[in-house]
PDB file of C-alpha atoms and ligand atoms in Angstrom:
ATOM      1  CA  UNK A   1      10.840   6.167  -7.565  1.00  0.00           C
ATOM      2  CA  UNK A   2       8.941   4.083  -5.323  1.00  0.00           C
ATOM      3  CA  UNK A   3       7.406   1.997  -8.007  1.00  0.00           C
ATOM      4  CA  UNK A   4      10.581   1.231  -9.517  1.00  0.00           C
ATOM      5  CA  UNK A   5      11.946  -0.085  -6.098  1.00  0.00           C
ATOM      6  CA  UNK A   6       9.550  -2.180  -5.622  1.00  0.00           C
ATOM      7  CA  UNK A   7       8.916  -3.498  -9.149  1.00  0.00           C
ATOM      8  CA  UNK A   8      12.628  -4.118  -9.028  1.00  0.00           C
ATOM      9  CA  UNK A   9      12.046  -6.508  -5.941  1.00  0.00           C
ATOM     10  CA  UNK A  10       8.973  -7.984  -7.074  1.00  0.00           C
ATOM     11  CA  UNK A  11       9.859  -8.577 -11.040  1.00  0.00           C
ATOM     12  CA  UNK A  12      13.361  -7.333 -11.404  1.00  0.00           C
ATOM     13  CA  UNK A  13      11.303  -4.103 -13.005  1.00  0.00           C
ATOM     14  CA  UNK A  14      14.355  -1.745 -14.565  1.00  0.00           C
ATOM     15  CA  UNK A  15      13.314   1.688 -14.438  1.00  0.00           C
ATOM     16  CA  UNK A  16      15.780   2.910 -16.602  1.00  0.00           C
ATOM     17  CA  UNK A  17      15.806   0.346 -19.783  1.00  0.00           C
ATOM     18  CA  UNK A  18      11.848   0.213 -19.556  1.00  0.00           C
ATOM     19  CA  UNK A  19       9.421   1.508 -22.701  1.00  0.00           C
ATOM     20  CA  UNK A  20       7.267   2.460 -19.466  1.00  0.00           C
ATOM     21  CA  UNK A  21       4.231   0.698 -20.562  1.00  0.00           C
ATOM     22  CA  UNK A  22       3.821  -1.307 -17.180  1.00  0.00           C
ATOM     23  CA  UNK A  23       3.437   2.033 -15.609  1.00  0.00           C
ATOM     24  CA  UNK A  24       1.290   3.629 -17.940  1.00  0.00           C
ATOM     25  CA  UNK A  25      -1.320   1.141 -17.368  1.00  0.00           C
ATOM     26  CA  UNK A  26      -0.529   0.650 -13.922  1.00  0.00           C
ATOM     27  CA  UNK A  27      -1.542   4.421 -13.691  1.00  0.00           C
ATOM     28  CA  UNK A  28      -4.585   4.400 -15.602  1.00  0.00           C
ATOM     29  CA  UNK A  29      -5.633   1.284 -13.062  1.00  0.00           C
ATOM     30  CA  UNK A  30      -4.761   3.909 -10.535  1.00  0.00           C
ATOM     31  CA  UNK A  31      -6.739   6.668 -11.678  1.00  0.00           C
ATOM     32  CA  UNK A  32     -10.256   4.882 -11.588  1.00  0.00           C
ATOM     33  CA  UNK A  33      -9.642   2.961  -8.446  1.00  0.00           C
ATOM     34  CA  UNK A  34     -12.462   4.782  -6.677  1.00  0.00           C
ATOM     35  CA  UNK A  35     -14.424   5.776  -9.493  1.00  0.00           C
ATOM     36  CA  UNK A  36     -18.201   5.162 -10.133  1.00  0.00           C
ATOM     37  CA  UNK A  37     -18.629   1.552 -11.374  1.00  0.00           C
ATOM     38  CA  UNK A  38     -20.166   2.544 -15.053  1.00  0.00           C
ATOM     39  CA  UNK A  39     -17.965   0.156 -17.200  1.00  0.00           C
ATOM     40  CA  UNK A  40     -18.483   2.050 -20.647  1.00  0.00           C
ATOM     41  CA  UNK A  41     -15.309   3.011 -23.006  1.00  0.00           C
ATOM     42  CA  UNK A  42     -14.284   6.886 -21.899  1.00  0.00           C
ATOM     43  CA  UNK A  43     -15.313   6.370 -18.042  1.00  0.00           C
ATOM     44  CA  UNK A  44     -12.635   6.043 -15.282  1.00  0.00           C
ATOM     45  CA  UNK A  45     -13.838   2.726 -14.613  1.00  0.00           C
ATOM     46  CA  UNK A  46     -13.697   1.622 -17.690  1.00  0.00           C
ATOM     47  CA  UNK A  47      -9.869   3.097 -18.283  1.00  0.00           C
ATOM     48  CA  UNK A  48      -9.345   1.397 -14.632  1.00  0.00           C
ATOM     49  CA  UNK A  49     -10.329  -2.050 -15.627  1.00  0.00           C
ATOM     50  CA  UNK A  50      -8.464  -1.937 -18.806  1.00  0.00           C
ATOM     51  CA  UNK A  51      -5.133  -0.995 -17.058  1.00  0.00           C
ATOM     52  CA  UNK A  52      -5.964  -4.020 -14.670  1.00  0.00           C
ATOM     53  CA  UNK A  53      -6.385  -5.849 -17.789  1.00  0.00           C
ATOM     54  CA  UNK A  54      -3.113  -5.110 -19.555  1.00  0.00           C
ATOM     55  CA  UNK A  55      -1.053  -5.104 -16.249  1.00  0.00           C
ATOM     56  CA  UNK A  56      -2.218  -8.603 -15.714  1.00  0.00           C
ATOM     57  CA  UNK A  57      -1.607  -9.518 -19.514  1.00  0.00           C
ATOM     58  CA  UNK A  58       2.283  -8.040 -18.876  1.00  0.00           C
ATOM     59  CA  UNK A  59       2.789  -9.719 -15.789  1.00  0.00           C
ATOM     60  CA  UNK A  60       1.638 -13.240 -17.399  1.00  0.00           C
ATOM     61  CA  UNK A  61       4.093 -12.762 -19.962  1.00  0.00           C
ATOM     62  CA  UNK A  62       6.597 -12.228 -17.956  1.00  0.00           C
ATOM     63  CA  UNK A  63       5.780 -15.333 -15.888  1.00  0.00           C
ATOM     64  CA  UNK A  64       5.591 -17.564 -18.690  1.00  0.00           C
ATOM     65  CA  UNK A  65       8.618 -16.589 -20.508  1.00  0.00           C
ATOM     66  CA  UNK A  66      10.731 -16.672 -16.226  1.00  0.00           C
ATOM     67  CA  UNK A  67       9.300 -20.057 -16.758  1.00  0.00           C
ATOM     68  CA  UNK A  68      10.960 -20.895 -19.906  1.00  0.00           C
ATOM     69  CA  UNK A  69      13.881 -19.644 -18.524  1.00  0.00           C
ATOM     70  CA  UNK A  70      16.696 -23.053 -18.774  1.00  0.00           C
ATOM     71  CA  UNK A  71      19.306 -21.184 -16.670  1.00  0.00           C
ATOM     72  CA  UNK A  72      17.942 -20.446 -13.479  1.00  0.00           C
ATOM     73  CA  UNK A  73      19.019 -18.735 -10.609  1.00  0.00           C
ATOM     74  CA  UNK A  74      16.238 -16.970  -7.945  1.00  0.00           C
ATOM     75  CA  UNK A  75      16.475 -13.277  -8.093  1.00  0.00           C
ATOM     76  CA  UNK A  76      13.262 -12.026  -7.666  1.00  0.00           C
ATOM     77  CA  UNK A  77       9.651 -12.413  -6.488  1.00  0.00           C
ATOM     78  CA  UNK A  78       8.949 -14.059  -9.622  1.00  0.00           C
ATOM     79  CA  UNK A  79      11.128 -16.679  -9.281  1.00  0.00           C
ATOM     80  CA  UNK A  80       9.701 -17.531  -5.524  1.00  0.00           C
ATOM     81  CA  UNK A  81       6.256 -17.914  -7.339  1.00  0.00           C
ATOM     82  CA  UNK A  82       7.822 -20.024 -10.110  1.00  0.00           C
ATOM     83  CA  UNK A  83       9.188 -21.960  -6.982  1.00  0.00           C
ATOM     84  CA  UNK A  84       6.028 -22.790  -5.317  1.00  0.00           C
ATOM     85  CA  UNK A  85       4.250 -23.686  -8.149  1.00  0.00           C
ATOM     86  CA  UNK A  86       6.670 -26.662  -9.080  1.00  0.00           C
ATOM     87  CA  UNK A  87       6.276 -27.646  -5.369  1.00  0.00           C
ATOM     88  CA  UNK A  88       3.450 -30.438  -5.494  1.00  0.00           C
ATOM     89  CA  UNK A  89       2.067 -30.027  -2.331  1.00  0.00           C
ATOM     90  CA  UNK A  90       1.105 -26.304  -2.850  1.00  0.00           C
ATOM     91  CA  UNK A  91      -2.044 -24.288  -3.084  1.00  0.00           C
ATOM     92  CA  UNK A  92      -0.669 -21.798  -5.270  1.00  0.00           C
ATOM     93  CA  UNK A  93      -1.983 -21.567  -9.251  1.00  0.00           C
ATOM     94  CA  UNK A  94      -0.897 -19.606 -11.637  1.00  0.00           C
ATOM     95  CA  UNK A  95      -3.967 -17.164 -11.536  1.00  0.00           C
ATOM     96  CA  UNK A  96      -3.258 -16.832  -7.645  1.00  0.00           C
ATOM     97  CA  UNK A  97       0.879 -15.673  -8.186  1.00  0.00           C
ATOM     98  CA  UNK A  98      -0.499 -13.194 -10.787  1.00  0.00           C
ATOM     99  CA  UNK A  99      -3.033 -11.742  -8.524  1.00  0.00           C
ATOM    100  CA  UNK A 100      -0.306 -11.564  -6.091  1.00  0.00           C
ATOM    101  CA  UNK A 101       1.734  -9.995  -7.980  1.00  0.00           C
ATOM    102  CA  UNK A 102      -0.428  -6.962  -9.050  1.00  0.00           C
ATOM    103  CA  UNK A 103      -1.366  -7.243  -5.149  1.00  0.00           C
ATOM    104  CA  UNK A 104       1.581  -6.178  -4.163  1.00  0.00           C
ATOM    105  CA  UNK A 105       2.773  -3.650  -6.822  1.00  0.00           C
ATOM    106  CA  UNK A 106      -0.588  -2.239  -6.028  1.00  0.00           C
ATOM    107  CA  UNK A 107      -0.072  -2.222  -2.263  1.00  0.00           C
ATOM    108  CA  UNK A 108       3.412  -1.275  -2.400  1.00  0.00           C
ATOM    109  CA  UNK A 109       3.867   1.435  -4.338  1.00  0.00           C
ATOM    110  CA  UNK A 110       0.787   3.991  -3.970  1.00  0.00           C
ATOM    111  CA  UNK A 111       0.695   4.082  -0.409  1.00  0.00           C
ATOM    112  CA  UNK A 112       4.486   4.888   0.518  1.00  0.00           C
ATOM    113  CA  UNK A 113       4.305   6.968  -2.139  1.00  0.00           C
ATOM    114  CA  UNK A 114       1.650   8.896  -1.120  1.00  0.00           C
ATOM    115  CA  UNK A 115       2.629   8.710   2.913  1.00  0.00           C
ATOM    116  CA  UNK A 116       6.215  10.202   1.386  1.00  0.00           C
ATOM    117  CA  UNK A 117       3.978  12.960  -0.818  1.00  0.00           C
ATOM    118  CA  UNK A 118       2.245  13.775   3.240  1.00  0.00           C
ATOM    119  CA  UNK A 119       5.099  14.106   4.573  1.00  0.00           C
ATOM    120  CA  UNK A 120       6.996  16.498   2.593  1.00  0.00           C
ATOM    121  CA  UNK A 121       4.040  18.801   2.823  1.00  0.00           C
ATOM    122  CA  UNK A 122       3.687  18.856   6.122  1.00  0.00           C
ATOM    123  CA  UNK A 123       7.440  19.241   6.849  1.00  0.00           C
ATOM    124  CA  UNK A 124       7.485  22.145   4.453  1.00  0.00           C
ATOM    125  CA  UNK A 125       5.500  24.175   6.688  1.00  0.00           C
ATOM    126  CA  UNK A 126       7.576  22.981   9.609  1.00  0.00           C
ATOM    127  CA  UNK A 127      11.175  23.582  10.020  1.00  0.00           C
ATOM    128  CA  UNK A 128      11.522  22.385  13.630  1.00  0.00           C
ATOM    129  CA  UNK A 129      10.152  18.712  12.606  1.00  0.00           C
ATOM    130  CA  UNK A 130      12.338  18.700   9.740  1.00  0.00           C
ATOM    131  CA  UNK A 131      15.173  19.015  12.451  1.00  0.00           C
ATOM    132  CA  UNK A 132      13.882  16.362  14.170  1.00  0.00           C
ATOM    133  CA  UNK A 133      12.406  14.270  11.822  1.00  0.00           C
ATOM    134  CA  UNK A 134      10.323  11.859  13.909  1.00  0.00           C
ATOM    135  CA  UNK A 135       7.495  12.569  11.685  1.00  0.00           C
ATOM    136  CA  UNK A 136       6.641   9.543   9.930  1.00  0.00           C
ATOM    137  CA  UNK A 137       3.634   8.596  12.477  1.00  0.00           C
ATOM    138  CA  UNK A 138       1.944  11.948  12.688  1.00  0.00           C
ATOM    139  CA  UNK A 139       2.290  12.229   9.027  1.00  0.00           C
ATOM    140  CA  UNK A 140       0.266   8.929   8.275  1.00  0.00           C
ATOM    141  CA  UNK A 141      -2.208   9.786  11.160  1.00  0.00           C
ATOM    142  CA  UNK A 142      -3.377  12.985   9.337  1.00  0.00           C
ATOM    143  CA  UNK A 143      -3.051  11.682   5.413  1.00  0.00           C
ATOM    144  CA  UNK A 144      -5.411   8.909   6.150  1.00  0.00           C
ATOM    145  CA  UNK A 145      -3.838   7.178   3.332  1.00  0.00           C
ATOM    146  CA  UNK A 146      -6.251   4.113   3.229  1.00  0.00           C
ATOM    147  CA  UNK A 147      -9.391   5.904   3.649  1.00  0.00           C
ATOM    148  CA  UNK A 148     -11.394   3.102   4.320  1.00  0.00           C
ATOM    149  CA  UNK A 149     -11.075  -0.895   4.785  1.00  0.00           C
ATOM    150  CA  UNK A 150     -13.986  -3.165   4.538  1.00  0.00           C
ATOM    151  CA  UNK A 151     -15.028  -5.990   6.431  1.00  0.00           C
ATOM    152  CA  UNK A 152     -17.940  -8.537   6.351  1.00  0.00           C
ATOM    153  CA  UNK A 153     -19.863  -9.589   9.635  1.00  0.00           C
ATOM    154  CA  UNK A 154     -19.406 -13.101   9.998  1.00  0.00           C
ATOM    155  CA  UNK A 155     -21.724 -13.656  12.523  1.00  0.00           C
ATOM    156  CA  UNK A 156     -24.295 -11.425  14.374  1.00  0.00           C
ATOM    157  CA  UNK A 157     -22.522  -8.638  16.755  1.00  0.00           C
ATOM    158  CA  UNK A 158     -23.767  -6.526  19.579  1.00  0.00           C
ATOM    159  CA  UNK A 159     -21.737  -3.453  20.005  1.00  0.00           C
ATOM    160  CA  UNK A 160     -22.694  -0.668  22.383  1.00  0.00           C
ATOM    161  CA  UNK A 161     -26.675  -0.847  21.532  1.00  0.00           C
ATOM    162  CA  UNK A 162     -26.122  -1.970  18.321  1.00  0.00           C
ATOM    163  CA  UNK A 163     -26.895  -4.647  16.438  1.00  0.00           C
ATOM    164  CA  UNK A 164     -24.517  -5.446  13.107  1.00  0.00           C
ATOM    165  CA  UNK A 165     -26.438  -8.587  11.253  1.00  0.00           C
ATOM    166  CA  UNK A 166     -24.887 -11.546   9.965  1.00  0.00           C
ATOM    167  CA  UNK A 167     -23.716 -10.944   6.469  1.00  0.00           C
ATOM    168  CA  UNK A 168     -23.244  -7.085   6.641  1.00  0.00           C
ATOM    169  CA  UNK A 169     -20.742  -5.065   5.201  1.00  0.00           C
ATOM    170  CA  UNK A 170     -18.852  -2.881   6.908  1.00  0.00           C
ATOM    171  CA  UNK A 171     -17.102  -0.040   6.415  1.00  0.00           C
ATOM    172  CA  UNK A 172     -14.043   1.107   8.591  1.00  0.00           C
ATOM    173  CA  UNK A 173     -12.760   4.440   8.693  1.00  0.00           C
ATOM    174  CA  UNK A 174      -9.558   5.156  10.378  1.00  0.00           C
ATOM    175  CA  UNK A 175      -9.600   9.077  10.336  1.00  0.00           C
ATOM    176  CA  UNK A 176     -12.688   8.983  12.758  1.00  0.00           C
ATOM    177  CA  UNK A 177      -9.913   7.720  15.167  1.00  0.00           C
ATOM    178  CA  UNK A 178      -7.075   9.476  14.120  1.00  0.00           C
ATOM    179  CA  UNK A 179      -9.170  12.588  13.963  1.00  0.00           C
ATOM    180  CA  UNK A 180     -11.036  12.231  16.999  1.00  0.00           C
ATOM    181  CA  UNK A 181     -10.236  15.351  20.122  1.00  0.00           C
ATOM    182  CA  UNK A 182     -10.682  12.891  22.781  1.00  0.00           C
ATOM    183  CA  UNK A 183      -7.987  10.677  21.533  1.00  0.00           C
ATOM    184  CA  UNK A 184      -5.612  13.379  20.187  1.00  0.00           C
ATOM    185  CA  UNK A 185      -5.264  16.663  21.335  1.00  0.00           C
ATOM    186  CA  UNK A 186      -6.174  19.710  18.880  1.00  0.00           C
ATOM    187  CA  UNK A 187      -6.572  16.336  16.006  1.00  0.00           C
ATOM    188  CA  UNK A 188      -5.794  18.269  13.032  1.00  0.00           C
ATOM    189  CA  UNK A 189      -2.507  20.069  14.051  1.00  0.00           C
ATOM    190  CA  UNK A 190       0.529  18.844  12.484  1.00  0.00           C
ATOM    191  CA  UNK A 191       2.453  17.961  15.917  1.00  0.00           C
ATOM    192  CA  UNK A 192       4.874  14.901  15.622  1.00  0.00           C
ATOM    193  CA  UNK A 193       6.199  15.472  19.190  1.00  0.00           C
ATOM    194  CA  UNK A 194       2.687  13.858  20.783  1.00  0.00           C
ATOM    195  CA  UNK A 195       4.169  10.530  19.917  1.00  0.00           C
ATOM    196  CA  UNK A 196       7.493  11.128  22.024  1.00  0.00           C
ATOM    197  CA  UNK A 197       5.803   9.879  25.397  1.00  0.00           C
ATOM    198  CA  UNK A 198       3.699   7.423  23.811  1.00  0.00           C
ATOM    199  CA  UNK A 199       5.131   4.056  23.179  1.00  0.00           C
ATOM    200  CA  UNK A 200       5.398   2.628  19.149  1.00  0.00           C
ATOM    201  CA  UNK A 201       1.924   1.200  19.037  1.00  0.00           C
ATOM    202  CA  UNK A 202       2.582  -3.387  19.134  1.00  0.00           C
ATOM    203  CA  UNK A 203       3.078  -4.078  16.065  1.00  0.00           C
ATOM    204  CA  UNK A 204       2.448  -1.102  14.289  1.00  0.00           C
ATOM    205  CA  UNK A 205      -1.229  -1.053  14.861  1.00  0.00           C
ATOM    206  CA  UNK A 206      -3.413  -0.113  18.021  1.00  0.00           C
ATOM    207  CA  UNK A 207      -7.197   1.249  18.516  1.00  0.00           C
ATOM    208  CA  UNK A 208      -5.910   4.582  18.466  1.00  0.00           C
ATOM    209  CA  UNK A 209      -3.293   4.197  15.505  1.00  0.00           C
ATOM    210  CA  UNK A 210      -4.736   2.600  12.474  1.00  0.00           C
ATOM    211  CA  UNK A 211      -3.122   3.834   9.286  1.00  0.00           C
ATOM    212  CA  UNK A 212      -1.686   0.240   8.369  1.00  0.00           C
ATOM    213  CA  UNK A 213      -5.705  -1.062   9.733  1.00  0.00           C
ATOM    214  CA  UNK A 214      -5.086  -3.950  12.173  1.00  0.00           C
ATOM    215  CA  UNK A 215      -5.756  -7.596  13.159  1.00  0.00           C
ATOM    216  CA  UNK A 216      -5.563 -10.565  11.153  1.00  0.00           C
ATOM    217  CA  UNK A 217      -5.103  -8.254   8.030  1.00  0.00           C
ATOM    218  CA  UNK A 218      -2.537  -5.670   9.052  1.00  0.00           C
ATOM    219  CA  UNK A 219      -0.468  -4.696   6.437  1.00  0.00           C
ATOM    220  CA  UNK A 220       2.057  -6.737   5.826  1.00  0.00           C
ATOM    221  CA  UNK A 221       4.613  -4.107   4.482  1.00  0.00           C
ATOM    222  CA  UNK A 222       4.506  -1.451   7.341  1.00  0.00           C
ATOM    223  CA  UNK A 223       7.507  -1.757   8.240  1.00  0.00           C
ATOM    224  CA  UNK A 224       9.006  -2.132   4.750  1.00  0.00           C
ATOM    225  CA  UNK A 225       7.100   0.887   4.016  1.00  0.00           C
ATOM    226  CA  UNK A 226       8.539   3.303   7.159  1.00  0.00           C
ATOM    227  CA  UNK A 227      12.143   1.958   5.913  1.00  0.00           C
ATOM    228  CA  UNK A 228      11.653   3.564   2.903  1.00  0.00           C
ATOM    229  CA  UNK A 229      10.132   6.785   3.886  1.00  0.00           C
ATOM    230  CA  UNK A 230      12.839   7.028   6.502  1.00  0.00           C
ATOM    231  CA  UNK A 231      15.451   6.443   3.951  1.00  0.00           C
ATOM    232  CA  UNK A 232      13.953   9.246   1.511  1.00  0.00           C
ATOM    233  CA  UNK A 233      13.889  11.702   4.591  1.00  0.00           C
ATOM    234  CA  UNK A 234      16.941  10.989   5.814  1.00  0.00           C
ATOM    235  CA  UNK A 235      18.567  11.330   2.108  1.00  0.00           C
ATOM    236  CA  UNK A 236      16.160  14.051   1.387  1.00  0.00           C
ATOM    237  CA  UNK A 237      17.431  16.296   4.710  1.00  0.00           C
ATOM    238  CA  UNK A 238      20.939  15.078   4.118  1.00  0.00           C
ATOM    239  CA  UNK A 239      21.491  15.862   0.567  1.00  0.00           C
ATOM    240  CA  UNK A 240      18.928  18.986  -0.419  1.00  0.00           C
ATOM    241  CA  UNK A 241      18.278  21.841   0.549  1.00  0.00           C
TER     242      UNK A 241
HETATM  243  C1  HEM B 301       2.470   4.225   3.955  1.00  0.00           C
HETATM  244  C2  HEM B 301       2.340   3.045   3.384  1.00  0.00           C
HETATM  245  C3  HEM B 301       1.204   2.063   3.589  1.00  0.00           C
HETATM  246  C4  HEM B 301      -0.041   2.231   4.165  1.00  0.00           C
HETATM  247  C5  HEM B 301      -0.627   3.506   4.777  1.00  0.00           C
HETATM  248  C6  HEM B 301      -0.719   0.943   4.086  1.00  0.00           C
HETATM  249  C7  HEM B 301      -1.998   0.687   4.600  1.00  0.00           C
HETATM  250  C8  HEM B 301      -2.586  -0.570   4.650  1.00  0.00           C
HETATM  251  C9  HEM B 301      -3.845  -0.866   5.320  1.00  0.00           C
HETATM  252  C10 HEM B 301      -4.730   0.139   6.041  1.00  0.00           C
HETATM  253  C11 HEM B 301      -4.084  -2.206   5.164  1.00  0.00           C
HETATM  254  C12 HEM B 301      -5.274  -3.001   5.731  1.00  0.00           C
HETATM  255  C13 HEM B 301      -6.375  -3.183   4.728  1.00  0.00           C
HETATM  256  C14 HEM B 301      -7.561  -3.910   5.338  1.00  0.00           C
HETATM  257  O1  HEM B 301      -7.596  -4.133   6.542  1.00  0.00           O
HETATM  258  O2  HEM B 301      -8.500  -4.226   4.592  1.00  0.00           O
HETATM  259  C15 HEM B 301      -2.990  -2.748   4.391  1.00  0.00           C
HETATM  260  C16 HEM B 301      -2.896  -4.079   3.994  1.00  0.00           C
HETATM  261  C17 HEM B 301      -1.901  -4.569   3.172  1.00  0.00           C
HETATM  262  N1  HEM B 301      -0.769  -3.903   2.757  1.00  0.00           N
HETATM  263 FE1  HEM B 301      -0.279  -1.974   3.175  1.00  0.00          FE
HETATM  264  N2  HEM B 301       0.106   0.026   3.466  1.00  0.00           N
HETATM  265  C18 HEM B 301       1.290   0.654   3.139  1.00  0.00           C
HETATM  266  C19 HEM B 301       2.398   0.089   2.497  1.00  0.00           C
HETATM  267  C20 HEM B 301       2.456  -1.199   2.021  1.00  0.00           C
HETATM  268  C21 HEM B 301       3.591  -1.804   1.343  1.00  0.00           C
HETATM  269  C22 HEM B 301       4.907  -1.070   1.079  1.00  0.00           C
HETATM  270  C23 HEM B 301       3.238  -3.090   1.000  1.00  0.00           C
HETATM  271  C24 HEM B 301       3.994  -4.175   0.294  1.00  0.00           C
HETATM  272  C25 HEM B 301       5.218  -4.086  -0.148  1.00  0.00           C
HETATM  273  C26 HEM B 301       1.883  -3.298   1.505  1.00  0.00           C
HETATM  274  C27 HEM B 301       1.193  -4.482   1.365  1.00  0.00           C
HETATM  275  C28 HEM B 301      -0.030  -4.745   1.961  1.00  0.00           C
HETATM  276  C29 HEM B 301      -0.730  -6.012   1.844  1.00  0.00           C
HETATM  277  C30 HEM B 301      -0.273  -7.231   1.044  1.00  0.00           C
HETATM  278  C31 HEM B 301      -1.890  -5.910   2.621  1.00  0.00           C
HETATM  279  C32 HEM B 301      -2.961  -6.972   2.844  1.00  0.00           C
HETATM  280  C33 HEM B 301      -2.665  -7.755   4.106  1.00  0.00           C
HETATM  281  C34 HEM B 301      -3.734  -8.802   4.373  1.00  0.00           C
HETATM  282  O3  HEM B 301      -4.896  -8.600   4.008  1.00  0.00           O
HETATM  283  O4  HEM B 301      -3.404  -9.839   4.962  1.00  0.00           O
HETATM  284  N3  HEM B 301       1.445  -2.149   2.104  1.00  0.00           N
HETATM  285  N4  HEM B 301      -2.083  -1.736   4.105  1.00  0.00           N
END
């Protein structure tokens, strides 16, 4: 469901009409994300790459024949690519507005998806939050749906004793925050009523609340992504029992 929706915004993606091949490699991209790099036919990683591979081969043809298109009328994400590639000042290429493309089907679909997926299980074991329903927080601090984010050490930094050298990679992990007793009281208990006295952390990010990371690379569809989830609950609740 969530992958159509988004598809839908990003290449006017019709679930309904659709052979599902998009998906089907999409999926097998999805399946070897975090595998073990061995890049020989029958591994994850080697299914993984391949689904990149055909994904990206769909997604140019679709982008050469929108650009074929004589009648033209902006619908879609495509056509805002198309767009800013005619513009002559711009630093978009073609092989940029595809990677953006997967980018954000990527980004868009497996996280709400999975954040939705958290939810529901924790609200089936709790009938008082499903009342209430301010869940979506607590939810996302226990999933831990991005695991991990990476960064690279620009420069040398000192940080309490430490010493991280210039050109190191580092890896963040959000869930020793969200997880940590000093921070959050009894860390692993479902409870979304700690957030009712705290204040919606600026911007959707703070030290202590990290599931959509932070800084200059915050994700840029948190609140997209909280929209829908609310919108599934609140249809969810509303509709089914
Ligand atoms: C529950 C849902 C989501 C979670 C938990 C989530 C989590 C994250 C996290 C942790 C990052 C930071 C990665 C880093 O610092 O390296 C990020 C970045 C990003 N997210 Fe999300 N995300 C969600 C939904 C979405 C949606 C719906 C979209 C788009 C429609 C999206 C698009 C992006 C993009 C484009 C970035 C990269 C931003 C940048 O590097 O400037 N995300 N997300």
């Amino acid at each position: 469901m969530i992958f159509s929706i988004t598809a839908k915004r990003l290449i006017s993606y019709d679930s309904s009409s659709s052979d599902g091949k998009l998906w089907k490699q999409f999926d097998a991209f999805l399946q070897g994300l975090l595998a073990f790099p061995l890049y020989i036919p029958g591994t994850a990683f080697y299914k993984c790459m391949q689904g990149r591979k055909n994904v990206m081969k769909i997604l140019k043809e679709l982008l050469n024949e929108r650009k074929k298109a004589t009648c033209w009328e902006s619908v879609d994400f495509i056509d805002i690519l198309i767009d800013d590639l005619k513009d002559k000042k711009t630093l978009m290429n073609e092989k940029i507005a595809l990677d953006l493309l997967f980018l954000l089907l990527f980004a868009g679909f497996e996280t709400t998806s999975s954040g939705i997926t958290a939810t529901l299980k924790f609200l089936t074991g709790d009938p008082k939050a499903l009342q209430e329903l301010t869940v979506i927080h607590e939810a996302l601090r226990l999933a831990n749906i991005a695991p991990v984010m990476f960064r690279k050490a620009t420069e040398e930094v000192h940080i309490k004793g430490y010493t991280i050298p210039k050109g190191s990679k580092i890896m963040v992990s959000p869930s020793s925050i969200h997880l940590d007793p000093t921070i959050y009281k009894d860390p692993n208990a479902f409870n979304p009523w700690r957030w009712k006295d705290t204040t919606e952390p600026m911007g959707g990010s703070s030290k202590e609340f990290m599931a959509f990371g932070g800084g200059l690379r915050l994700c840029v569809g948190a609140d997209f992504a909280k929209l829908e989830m609310a919108v599934f609950l609140h249809c969810l609740v509303t509709k089914y029992r």
